[in-house]
Structure formats: structure tokens, C-alpha cells
Amino acid sequence: MGQWRILLGAAFRSSIIHRGNLVLMVAGSAALQGTQLLFIGVLLDRFGVIAGWSTAQIAFLYGLRLTAHGVGTSLFGQHLATDSVIRLGEYDRFLLRPVSPLVQLLTRYFNLGTLGDLALGFGILGTAIGLAPIDWTPGLVVLTVAAVVGGGLVEAGLQIGLAGLSFRLGSTRDLKVTVDNTFTDFGAYPLPVFGPAGVFALTFALPLAFVAYLPATIVLGKTAELLVPVWFAAVAPLAGPLLLVVGWWFFMRQSRHYTSPGA
């Protein structure tokens, strides 16, 4: 953990040397995410509510998911380079250094665009907290913070696990982008919109519900619509560390199949 923190910090400092690039990357990422928020706003303006969720409640859900996404991608998002690292033989150098190859992969560079996700996510979440009718308690505060961290780790663990398949399949970028787009497109809405089958699939087949929806139902008092026990939703953030450990283990396990392109 210490090595990962030091290397990621070095990558971050290297990335912010060019301030103009920093501003453009952050603004561009925030604008890209903002287009979806604009679309949701149009729907809410037309229909008033979505699956019984008000504008403020949808904003809370969206802000929670986007902030969690920003946490996951800023800390672990460099897995997207796995295909090229393997194909170009850069992984050979990782194996020669006294640091975990996966740690080196995840700290090759820092994607400044993730700061835009974080900034917009925190902004929306903070605004929604002020507008949504939430009866705050210490437990709900802890759950919200845990959801931000745990939700980010859910995405990170899943994507790192998928990245491990690159050692066998050669390329998993399209698969990872598809999963990321699914989280982005579906995660902004209360899951009952997709029907019981959709709720089940986005909870147990693809763990999208654990990122924001399950914790949000408790914070917003929407537990009556849950298809799982309330206690299950309350411990949803714990899925994040669990999936990260599993994804990390799976990646390292699959890395045993690495073959140098120069072999």
C-alpha cells in the first residue's frame, strides 16, 4: 500500500506540470458527464418524477454514483492500459522491479480527467443533500461516506478483474468500456425503472446496485421498493473492498499466463 501511494503521488505530480492540460482535462470530463445529467433533467422536466423518485432524489443518486466513480477511476483507473502494456512488452519491465506488477500498472500515469468526475460528483451530491428531504443521523452520514468509497472500489475491483483476462484474450478494452458505459448509463436511474429482471441482473449479474442505488434507498427512505432485505442494502459498501481483493487476486492469477512478445 505504501509503494502504491508513493508511486501514484509521483504520477499525479508529473501530470499536473502542464496546468493548461489540467484545466482542459478536468473541464472536458465534467462536461462529458454533465450531458447525461442534462438529459435526466429533461426527463424530469417532462414527467416530474422517475419511478417515484423526485428531482432532488435523482440528483442524490447521480451525485453518489459519479463521486464513487471518480474515486475508483482516480485511484485505480489506469487498468485501461493493460492491453498495450502486454502487447508492447512493457510488462517485462514490471516483472524485473521489486514492486508488484499490478501496482506499477496502476501508477504508470494519472488520468487528470478523473478529477472532473470527482469535482462534478461532489458538486451534485452536495447540492442534492441540501435539497433532498433527508432526516440525517450519524449512521446515514457514515453510510453515505462508505458508499462513496465502497462504490468506487466495486468498479475498480470489477475492472481490474476484467483486465486480468487480457493475459488470455489479448484485448479486453471493448469489454471494459462496455461495462463502464453500462455503469454510467444505468447507474443514474433508480433500478425499478428496468423492471424486476433488470434489478436482479444489475444487482447480482453486474454489481451496479452496490455502487449507489442500494445505499441511496436507505438514505432517502426508499427501502419499500427494495427486492433485497434492508440489511443487505445497508452493508452494500462492503462489497467494494471484497470485489477489489477478488479482482486483484484474479489479475495476479491470470498474469501467470503472460508471455513476453519477444519470447
PDB file of C-alpha atoms in Angstrom:
ATOM      1  CA  MET A   1       0.000   0.000   0.000  1.00  0.00           C
ATOM      2  CA  GLY A   2       2.864   2.366   0.823  1.00  0.00           C
ATOM      3  CA  GLN A   3       4.530   1.762  -2.549  1.00  0.00           C
ATOM      4  CA  TRP A   4       1.239   2.288  -4.377  1.00  0.00           C
ATOM      5  CA  ARG A   5       0.627   5.591  -2.564  1.00  0.00           C
ATOM      6  CA  ILE A   6       4.134   6.888  -3.295  1.00  0.00           C
ATOM      7  CA  LEU A   7       4.073   5.900  -6.971  1.00  0.00           C
ATOM      8  CA  LEU A   8       0.561   7.265  -7.543  1.00  0.00           C
ATOM      9  CA  GLY A   9       1.569  10.530  -5.885  1.00  0.00           C
ATOM     10  CA  ALA A  10       4.564  10.787  -8.197  1.00  0.00           C
ATOM     11  CA  ALA A  11       2.352  10.114 -11.229  1.00  0.00           C
ATOM     12  CA  PHE A  12      -0.079  12.811 -10.094  1.00  0.00           C
ATOM     13  CA  ARG A  13       2.659  15.411  -9.616  1.00  0.00           C
ATOM     14  CA  SER A  14       4.033  14.597 -13.047  1.00  0.00           C
ATOM     15  CA  SER A  15       0.590  15.009 -14.633  1.00  0.00           C
ATOM     16  CA  ILE A  16      -0.128  18.475 -13.232  1.00  0.00           C
ATOM     17  CA  ILE A  17       3.085  20.076 -14.506  1.00  0.00           C
ATOM     18  CA  HIS A  18       1.219  21.463 -17.526  1.00  0.00           C
ATOM     19  CA  ARG A  19      -1.580  23.499 -15.942  1.00  0.00           C
ATOM     20  CA  GLY A  20      -3.374  24.170 -19.216  1.00  0.00           C
ATOM     21  CA  ASN A  21      -3.742  20.447 -19.830  1.00  0.00           C
ATOM     22  CA  LEU A  22      -5.037  20.026 -16.283  1.00  0.00           C
ATOM     23  CA  VAL A  23      -7.788  22.589 -16.817  1.00  0.00           C
ATOM     24  CA  LEU A  24      -8.809  21.158 -20.189  1.00  0.00           C
ATOM     25  CA  MET A  25      -8.914  17.560 -18.965  1.00  0.00           C
ATOM     26  CA  VAL A  26     -10.949  18.386 -15.859  1.00  0.00           C
ATOM     27  CA  ALA A  27     -13.367  20.632 -17.740  1.00  0.00           C
ATOM     28  CA  GLY A  28     -13.775  18.139 -20.576  1.00  0.00           C
ATOM     29  CA  SER A  29     -14.529  15.242 -18.259  1.00  0.00           C
ATOM     30  CA  ALA A  30     -17.031  17.288 -16.250  1.00  0.00           C
ATOM     31  CA  ALA A  31     -18.743  18.427 -19.455  1.00  0.00           C
ATOM     32  CA  LEU A  32     -18.997  14.852 -20.740  1.00  0.00           C
ATOM     33  CA  GLN A  33     -20.641  13.654 -17.542  1.00  0.00           C
ATOM     34  CA  GLY A  34     -22.814  16.759 -17.464  1.00  0.00           C
ATOM     35  CA  THR A  35     -24.502  15.838 -20.749  1.00  0.00           C
ATOM     36  CA  GLN A  36     -26.125  12.829 -19.093  1.00  0.00           C
ATOM     37  CA  LEU A  37     -27.266  14.989 -16.194  1.00  0.00           C
ATOM     38  CA  LEU A  38     -28.812  17.382 -18.699  1.00  0.00           C
ATOM     39  CA  PHE A  39     -30.701  14.512 -20.349  1.00  0.00           C
ATOM     40  CA  ILE A  40     -32.030  13.357 -16.974  1.00  0.00           C
ATOM     41  CA  GLY A  41     -33.090  16.927 -16.266  1.00  0.00           C
ATOM     42  CA  VAL A  42     -35.099  16.975 -19.493  1.00  0.00           C
ATOM     43  CA  LEU A  43     -36.869  13.754 -18.483  1.00  0.00           C
ATOM     44  CA  LEU A  44     -37.668  15.112 -15.028  1.00  0.00           C
ATOM     45  CA  ASP A  45     -38.943  18.365 -16.504  1.00  0.00           C
ATOM     46  CA  ARG A  46     -41.246  16.367 -18.774  1.00  0.00           C
ATOM     47  CA  PHE A  47     -42.510  13.762 -16.301  1.00  0.00           C
ATOM     48  CA  GLY A  48     -41.798  15.288 -12.868  1.00  0.00           C
ATOM     49  CA  VAL A  49     -40.597  12.039 -11.296  1.00  0.00           C
ATOM     50  CA  ILE A  50     -38.821   8.877 -12.436  1.00  0.00           C
ATOM     51  CA  ALA A  51     -40.064   5.646 -10.830  1.00  0.00           C
ATOM     52  CA  GLY A  52     -41.342   7.687  -7.892  1.00  0.00           C
ATOM     53  CA  TRP A  53     -38.028   9.484  -7.350  1.00  0.00           C
ATOM     54  CA  SER A  54     -38.072  13.298  -7.273  1.00  0.00           C
ATOM     55  CA  THR A  55     -35.536  15.592  -8.919  1.00  0.00           C
ATOM     56  CA  ALA A  56     -33.572  16.016  -5.671  1.00  0.00           C
ATOM     57  CA  GLN A  57     -33.549  12.262  -5.040  1.00  0.00           C
ATOM     58  CA  ILE A  58     -32.359  11.512  -8.576  1.00  0.00           C
ATOM     59  CA  ALA A  59     -29.653  14.149  -8.142  1.00  0.00           C
ATOM     60  CA  PHE A  60     -28.512  12.480  -4.912  1.00  0.00           C
ATOM     61  CA  LEU A  61     -28.330   9.092  -6.640  1.00  0.00           C
ATOM     62  CA  TYR A  62     -26.479  10.558  -9.615  1.00  0.00           C
ATOM     63  CA  GLY A  63     -24.052  12.507  -7.452  1.00  0.00           C
ATOM     64  CA  LEU A  64     -23.351   9.484  -5.267  1.00  0.00           C
ATOM     65  CA  ARG A  65     -22.623   7.265  -8.269  1.00  0.00           C
ATOM     66  CA  LEU A  66     -20.478   9.842 -10.057  1.00  0.00           C
ATOM     67  CA  THR A  67     -18.433  10.618  -6.943  1.00  0.00           C
ATOM     68  CA  ALA A  68     -17.854   6.910  -6.345  1.00  0.00           C
ATOM     69  CA  HIS A  69     -16.864   6.536  -9.998  1.00  0.00           C
ATOM     70  CA  GLY A  70     -14.376   9.376  -9.602  1.00  0.00           C
ATOM     71  CA  VAL A  71     -12.850   7.745  -6.531  1.00  0.00           C
ATOM     72  CA  GLY A  72     -12.447   4.409  -8.314  1.00  0.00           C
ATOM     73  CA  THR A  73     -11.024   5.776 -11.552  1.00  0.00           C
ATOM     74  CA  SER A  74      -8.671   8.294  -9.953  1.00  0.00           C
ATOM     75  CA  LEU A  75      -7.078   5.633  -7.767  1.00  0.00           C
ATOM     76  CA  PHE A  76      -7.273   2.542  -9.995  1.00  0.00           C
ATOM     77  CA  GLY A  77      -8.401   3.623 -13.478  1.00  0.00           C
ATOM     78  CA  GLN A  78      -5.047   3.036 -15.173  1.00  0.00           C
ATOM     79  CA  HIS A  79      -6.040  -0.600 -15.760  1.00  0.00           C
ATOM     80  CA  LEU A  80      -7.253   0.555 -19.186  1.00  0.00           C
ATOM     81  CA  ALA A  81      -3.637   0.411 -20.383  1.00  0.00           C
ATOM     82  CA  THR A  82      -3.336  -3.329 -19.676  1.00  0.00           C
ATOM     83  CA  ASP A  83      -3.749  -4.402 -23.304  1.00  0.00           C
ATOM     84  CA  SER A  84      -0.998  -2.136 -24.635  1.00  0.00           C
ATOM     85  CA  VAL A  85       1.335  -2.861 -21.703  1.00  0.00           C
ATOM     86  CA  ILE A  86       1.132  -6.574 -22.502  1.00  0.00           C
ATOM     87  CA  ARG A  87       1.264  -6.180 -26.281  1.00  0.00           C
ATOM     88  CA  LEU A  88       4.297  -3.867 -26.263  1.00  0.00           C
ATOM     89  CA  GLY A  89       6.212  -5.910 -23.708  1.00  0.00           C
ATOM     90  CA  GLU A  90       6.251  -3.181 -21.063  1.00  0.00           C
ATOM     91  CA  TYR A  91       5.073  -5.797 -18.579  1.00  0.00           C
ATOM     92  CA  ASP A  92       8.548  -7.365 -18.863  1.00  0.00           C
ATOM     93  CA  ARG A  93       9.995  -4.362 -17.030  1.00  0.00           C
ATOM     94  CA  PHE A  94       7.336  -4.611 -14.338  1.00  0.00           C
ATOM     95  CA  LEU A  95       8.476  -8.150 -13.583  1.00  0.00           C
ATOM     96  CA  LEU A  96      12.074  -7.043 -13.043  1.00  0.00           C
ATOM     97  CA  ARG A  97      11.306  -4.410 -10.412  1.00  0.00           C
ATOM     98  CA  PRO A  98      10.836  -5.064  -6.676  1.00  0.00           C
ATOM     99  CA  VAL A  99       7.265  -3.748  -6.742  1.00  0.00           C
ATOM    100  CA  SER A 100       4.031  -5.581  -7.542  1.00  0.00           C
ATOM    101  CA  PRO A 101       3.473  -5.526 -11.331  1.00  0.00           C
ATOM    102  CA  LEU A 102      -0.152  -4.523 -10.795  1.00  0.00           C
ATOM    103  CA  VAL A 103       0.878  -1.612  -8.572  1.00  0.00           C
ATOM    104  CA  GLN A 104       3.230  -0.447 -11.331  1.00  0.00           C
ATOM    105  CA  LEU A 105       0.449  -0.752 -13.905  1.00  0.00           C
ATOM    106  CA  LEU A 106      -1.989   1.263 -11.796  1.00  0.00           C
ATOM    107  CA  THR A 107       0.551   4.038 -11.194  1.00  0.00           C
ATOM    108  CA  ARG A 108       2.022   4.418 -14.705  1.00  0.00           C
ATOM    109  CA  TYR A 109       0.278   7.781 -15.040  1.00  0.00           C
ATOM    110  CA  PHE A 110      -2.563   9.754 -13.513  1.00  0.00           C
ATOM    111  CA  ASN A 111      -5.678  10.457 -15.584  1.00  0.00           C
ATOM    112  CA  LEU A 112      -6.500  14.092 -14.865  1.00  0.00           C
ATOM    113  CA  GLY A 113      -9.973  13.667 -16.332  1.00  0.00           C
ATOM    114  CA  THR A 114     -10.985  11.747 -13.229  1.00  0.00           C
ATOM    115  CA  LEU A 115     -10.678  14.976 -11.237  1.00  0.00           C
ATOM    116  CA  GLY A 116     -13.518  16.358 -13.347  1.00  0.00           C
ATOM    117  CA  ASP A 117     -15.679  13.395 -12.364  1.00  0.00           C
ATOM    118  CA  LEU A 118     -14.849  13.985  -8.707  1.00  0.00           C
ATOM    119  CA  ALA A 119     -15.492  17.731  -8.850  1.00  0.00           C
ATOM    120  CA  LEU A 120     -18.835  17.370 -10.616  1.00  0.00           C
ATOM    121  CA  GLY A 121     -19.843  14.430  -8.438  1.00  0.00           C
ATOM    122  CA  PHE A 122     -19.129  16.258  -5.185  1.00  0.00           C
ATOM    123  CA  GLY A 123     -20.894  19.355  -6.501  1.00  0.00           C
ATOM    124  CA  ILE A 124     -24.057  17.476  -7.435  1.00  0.00           C
ATOM    125  CA  LEU A 125     -24.012  15.394  -4.264  1.00  0.00           C
ATOM    126  CA  GLY A 126     -23.573  18.459  -2.064  1.00  0.00           C
ATOM    127  CA  THR A 127     -26.411  20.282  -3.816  1.00  0.00           C
ATOM    128  CA  ALA A 128     -28.714  17.262  -3.613  1.00  0.00           C
ATOM    129  CA  ILE A 129     -28.016  16.825   0.098  1.00  0.00           C
ATOM    130  CA  GLY A 130     -29.275  20.366   0.633  1.00  0.00           C
ATOM    131  CA  LEU A 131     -32.435  19.795  -1.427  1.00  0.00           C
ATOM    132  CA  ALA A 132     -33.491  16.208  -0.706  1.00  0.00           C
ATOM    133  CA  PRO A 133     -35.724  15.601   2.341  1.00  0.00           C
ATOM    134  CA  ILE A 134     -33.221  13.532   4.326  1.00  0.00           C
ATOM    135  CA  ASP A 135     -33.506  13.069   8.080  1.00  0.00           C
ATOM    136  CA  TRP A 136     -29.785  12.856   8.753  1.00  0.00           C
ATOM    137  CA  THR A 137     -28.386  10.689  11.520  1.00  0.00           C
ATOM    138  CA  PRO A 138     -24.755   9.748  12.265  1.00  0.00           C
ATOM    139  CA  GLY A 139     -25.456   6.333  10.755  1.00  0.00           C
ATOM    140  CA  LEU A 140     -26.659   7.824   7.459  1.00  0.00           C
ATOM    141  CA  VAL A 141     -23.607  10.082   7.283  1.00  0.00           C
ATOM    142  CA  VAL A 142     -21.322   7.083   7.745  1.00  0.00           C
ATOM    143  CA  LEU A 143     -23.292   5.103   5.145  1.00  0.00           C
ATOM    144  CA  THR A 144     -23.018   7.910   2.587  1.00  0.00           C
ATOM    145  CA  VAL A 145     -19.255   8.245   3.037  1.00  0.00           C
ATOM    146  CA  ALA A 146     -18.845   4.464   2.948  1.00  0.00           C
ATOM    147  CA  ALA A 147     -20.941   4.314  -0.233  1.00  0.00           C
ATOM    148  CA  VAL A 148     -18.651   6.799  -1.992  1.00  0.00           C
ATOM    149  CA  VAL A 149     -15.562   4.754  -1.145  1.00  0.00           C
ATOM    150  CA  GLY A 150     -17.143   1.311  -1.435  1.00  0.00           C
ATOM    151  CA  GLY A 151     -18.860   2.145  -4.717  1.00  0.00           C
ATOM    152  CA  GLY A 152     -15.566   3.252  -6.215  1.00  0.00           C
ATOM    153  CA  LEU A 153     -13.923   0.019  -5.122  1.00  0.00           C
ATOM    154  CA  VAL A 154     -16.758  -2.018  -6.684  1.00  0.00           C
ATOM    155  CA  GLU A 155     -15.986  -0.509 -10.084  1.00  0.00           C
ATOM    156  CA  ALA A 156     -12.234  -0.794  -9.567  1.00  0.00           C
ATOM    157  CA  GLY A 157     -12.336  -4.426  -8.464  1.00  0.00           C
ATOM    158  CA  LEU A 158     -14.552  -5.446 -11.368  1.00  0.00           C
ATOM    159  CA  GLN A 159     -12.444  -3.632 -13.953  1.00  0.00           C
ATOM    160  CA  ILE A 160      -9.133  -4.917 -12.574  1.00  0.00           C
ATOM    161  CA  GLY A 161     -10.516  -8.447 -12.719  1.00  0.00           C
ATOM    162  CA  LEU A 162     -11.567  -7.932 -16.346  1.00  0.00           C
ATOM    163  CA  ALA A 163      -8.116  -6.512 -17.102  1.00  0.00           C
ATOM    164  CA  GLY A 164      -6.629  -9.797 -15.935  1.00  0.00           C
ATOM    165  CA  LEU A 165      -8.365 -11.539 -18.828  1.00  0.00           C
ATOM    166  CA  SER A 166      -6.038  -9.662 -21.189  1.00  0.00           C
ATOM    167  CA  PHE A 167      -3.324 -12.206 -20.417  1.00  0.00           C
ATOM    168  CA  ARG A 168      -5.508 -14.864 -22.063  1.00  0.00           C
ATOM    169  CA  LEU A 169      -7.677 -12.956 -24.533  1.00  0.00           C
ATOM    170  CA  GLY A 170      -5.139 -10.411 -25.749  1.00  0.00           C
ATOM    171  CA  SER A 171      -7.565  -7.487 -25.609  1.00  0.00           C
ATOM    172  CA  THR A 172     -10.348  -6.692 -23.155  1.00  0.00           C
ATOM    173  CA  ARG A 173     -10.657  -2.958 -23.770  1.00  0.00           C
ATOM    174  CA  ASP A 174     -14.011  -3.235 -25.536  1.00  0.00           C
ATOM    175  CA  LEU A 175     -15.367  -5.394 -22.715  1.00  0.00           C
ATOM    176  CA  LYS A 176     -14.177  -2.947 -20.059  1.00  0.00           C
ATOM    177  CA  VAL A 177     -15.588   0.035 -21.947  1.00  0.00           C
ATOM    178  CA  THR A 178     -18.928  -1.767 -22.286  1.00  0.00           C
ATOM    179  CA  VAL A 179     -19.051  -2.412 -18.544  1.00  0.00           C
ATOM    180  CA  ASP A 180     -18.074   1.195 -17.823  1.00  0.00           C
ATOM    181  CA  ASN A 181     -20.772   2.506 -20.166  1.00  0.00           C
ATOM    182  CA  THR A 182     -23.335   0.229 -18.521  1.00  0.00           C
ATOM    183  CA  PHE A 183     -22.449   1.607 -15.091  1.00  0.00           C
ATOM    184  CA  THR A 184     -22.642   5.159 -16.447  1.00  0.00           C
ATOM    185  CA  ASP A 185     -25.863   4.803 -18.432  1.00  0.00           C
ATOM    186  CA  PHE A 186     -27.861   2.670 -15.995  1.00  0.00           C
ATOM    187  CA  GLY A 187     -26.386   3.879 -12.709  1.00  0.00           C
ATOM    188  CA  ALA A 188     -28.014   7.292 -12.960  1.00  0.00           C
ATOM    189  CA  TYR A 189     -31.547   5.906 -12.591  1.00  0.00           C
ATOM    190  CA  PRO A 190     -33.426   4.134  -9.789  1.00  0.00           C
ATOM    191  CA  LEU A 191     -33.263   0.464 -10.746  1.00  0.00           C
ATOM    192  CA  PRO A 192     -37.043  -0.240 -10.613  1.00  0.00           C
ATOM    193  CA  VAL A 193     -37.175   1.614 -13.945  1.00  0.00           C
ATOM    194  CA  PHE A 194     -35.738  -1.546 -15.522  1.00  0.00           C
ATOM    195  CA  GLY A 195     -38.255  -3.976 -14.003  1.00  0.00           C
ATOM    196  CA  PRO A 196     -37.660  -6.887 -11.585  1.00  0.00           C
ATOM    197  CA  ALA A 197     -35.478  -8.776 -14.067  1.00  0.00           C
ATOM    198  CA  GLY A 198     -33.349  -5.693 -14.643  1.00  0.00           C
ATOM    199  CA  VAL A 199     -32.991  -5.078 -10.909  1.00  0.00           C
ATOM    200  CA  PHE A 200     -31.859  -8.672 -10.391  1.00  0.00           C
ATOM    201  CA  ALA A 201     -29.374  -8.528 -13.279  1.00  0.00           C
ATOM    202  CA  LEU A 202     -27.906  -5.195 -12.169  1.00  0.00           C
ATOM    203  CA  THR A 203     -27.541  -6.444  -8.609  1.00  0.00           C
ATOM    204  CA  PHE A 204     -26.222  -9.981  -8.938  1.00  0.00           C
ATOM    205  CA  ALA A 205     -25.007 -10.407 -12.546  1.00  0.00           C
ATOM    206  CA  LEU A 206     -23.376  -6.961 -12.740  1.00  0.00           C
ATOM    207  CA  PRO A 207     -22.986  -5.374  -9.278  1.00  0.00           C
ATOM    208  CA  LEU A 208     -24.165  -1.906 -10.306  1.00  0.00           C
ATOM    209  CA  ALA A 209     -26.691  -1.661  -7.461  1.00  0.00           C
ATOM    210  CA  PHE A 210     -23.909  -1.802  -4.876  1.00  0.00           C
ATOM    211  CA  VAL A 211     -22.304   1.395  -6.184  1.00  0.00           C
ATOM    212  CA  ALA A 212     -25.060   3.867  -5.294  1.00  0.00           C
ATOM    213  CA  TYR A 213     -28.621   2.562  -5.601  1.00  0.00           C
ATOM    214  CA  LEU A 214     -28.734   0.284  -2.538  1.00  0.00           C
ATOM    215  CA  PRO A 215     -27.162   2.822  -0.130  1.00  0.00           C
ATOM    216  CA  ALA A 216     -29.271   5.632  -1.621  1.00  0.00           C
ATOM    217  CA  THR A 217     -32.536   3.810  -0.904  1.00  0.00           C
ATOM    218  CA  ILE A 218     -31.678   3.790   2.801  1.00  0.00           C
ATOM    219  CA  VAL A 219     -30.501   7.403   2.948  1.00  0.00           C
ATOM    220  CA  LEU A 220     -33.556   8.624   1.021  1.00  0.00           C
ATOM    221  CA  GLY A 221     -36.062   6.386   2.813  1.00  0.00           C
ATOM    222  CA  LYS A 222     -36.960   4.411  -0.331  1.00  0.00           C
ATOM    223  CA  THR A 223     -36.445   0.937   1.148  1.00  0.00           C
ATOM    224  CA  ALA A 224     -40.040  -0.115   0.426  1.00  0.00           C
ATOM    225  CA  GLU A 225     -39.093  -0.690  -3.224  1.00  0.00           C
ATOM    226  CA  LEU A 226     -36.130  -2.968  -2.469  1.00  0.00           C
ATOM    227  CA  LEU A 227     -36.158  -6.554  -3.699  1.00  0.00           C
ATOM    228  CA  VAL A 228     -33.476  -7.430  -1.127  1.00  0.00           C
ATOM    229  CA  PRO A 229     -33.552  -7.144   2.694  1.00  0.00           C
ATOM    230  CA  VAL A 230     -32.819  -3.703   4.139  1.00  0.00           C
ATOM    231  CA  TRP A 231     -29.787  -5.068   5.992  1.00  0.00           C
ATOM    232  CA  PHE A 232     -28.386  -6.230   2.661  1.00  0.00           C
ATOM    233  CA  ALA A 233     -28.615  -2.689   1.294  1.00  0.00           C
ATOM    234  CA  ALA A 234     -27.050  -1.312   4.481  1.00  0.00           C
ATOM    235  CA  VAL A 235     -23.901  -3.404   4.072  1.00  0.00           C
ATOM    236  CA  ALA A 236     -23.647  -2.807   0.307  1.00  0.00           C
ATOM    237  CA  PRO A 237     -20.466  -0.662   0.616  1.00  0.00           C
ATOM    238  CA  LEU A 238     -18.631  -3.697   1.995  1.00  0.00           C
ATOM    239  CA  ALA A 239     -18.895  -5.250  -1.460  1.00  0.00           C
ATOM    240  CA  GLY A 240     -16.275  -2.728  -2.617  1.00  0.00           C
ATOM    241  CA  PRO A 241     -13.274  -3.970  -0.611  1.00  0.00           C
ATOM    242  CA  LEU A 242     -14.355  -7.562  -1.251  1.00  0.00           C
ATOM    243  CA  LEU A 243     -14.506  -7.110  -5.027  1.00  0.00           C
ATOM    244  CA  LEU A 244     -11.203  -5.242  -5.044  1.00  0.00           C
ATOM    245  CA  VAL A 245      -9.468  -8.111  -3.252  1.00  0.00           C
ATOM    246  CA  VAL A 246     -11.045 -10.668  -5.592  1.00  0.00           C
ATOM    247  CA  GLY A 247     -10.242  -8.596  -8.701  1.00  0.00           C
ATOM    248  CA  TRP A 248      -6.647  -8.074  -7.560  1.00  0.00           C
ATOM    249  CA  TRP A 249      -6.199 -11.778  -6.854  1.00  0.00           C
ATOM    250  CA  PHE A 250      -7.738 -12.732 -10.208  1.00  0.00           C
ATOM    251  CA  PHE A 251      -5.468 -10.332 -12.108  1.00  0.00           C
ATOM    252  CA  MET A 252      -2.336 -11.702 -10.463  1.00  0.00           C
ATOM    253  CA  ARG A 253      -3.538 -15.253 -11.027  1.00  0.00           C
ATOM    254  CA  GLN A 254      -4.110 -14.612 -14.733  1.00  0.00           C
ATOM    255  CA  SER A 255      -0.750 -12.846 -15.048  1.00  0.00           C
ATOM    256  CA  ARG A 256       0.899 -16.256 -14.757  1.00  0.00           C
ATOM    257  CA  HIS A 257      -0.139 -16.762 -18.376  1.00  0.00           C
ATOM    258  CA  TYR A 258       1.870 -13.758 -19.553  1.00  0.00           C
ATOM    259  CA  THR A 259       4.167 -14.424 -22.490  1.00  0.00           C
ATOM    260  CA  SER A 260       6.683 -11.783 -23.492  1.00  0.00           C
ATOM    261  CA  PRO A 261       6.184 -10.613 -27.110  1.00  0.00           C
ATOM    262  CA  GLY A 262       9.943 -11.091 -27.568  1.00  0.00           C
ATOM    263  CA  ALA A 263       9.886 -14.721 -26.443  1.00  0.00           C
TER     264      ALA A 263
END
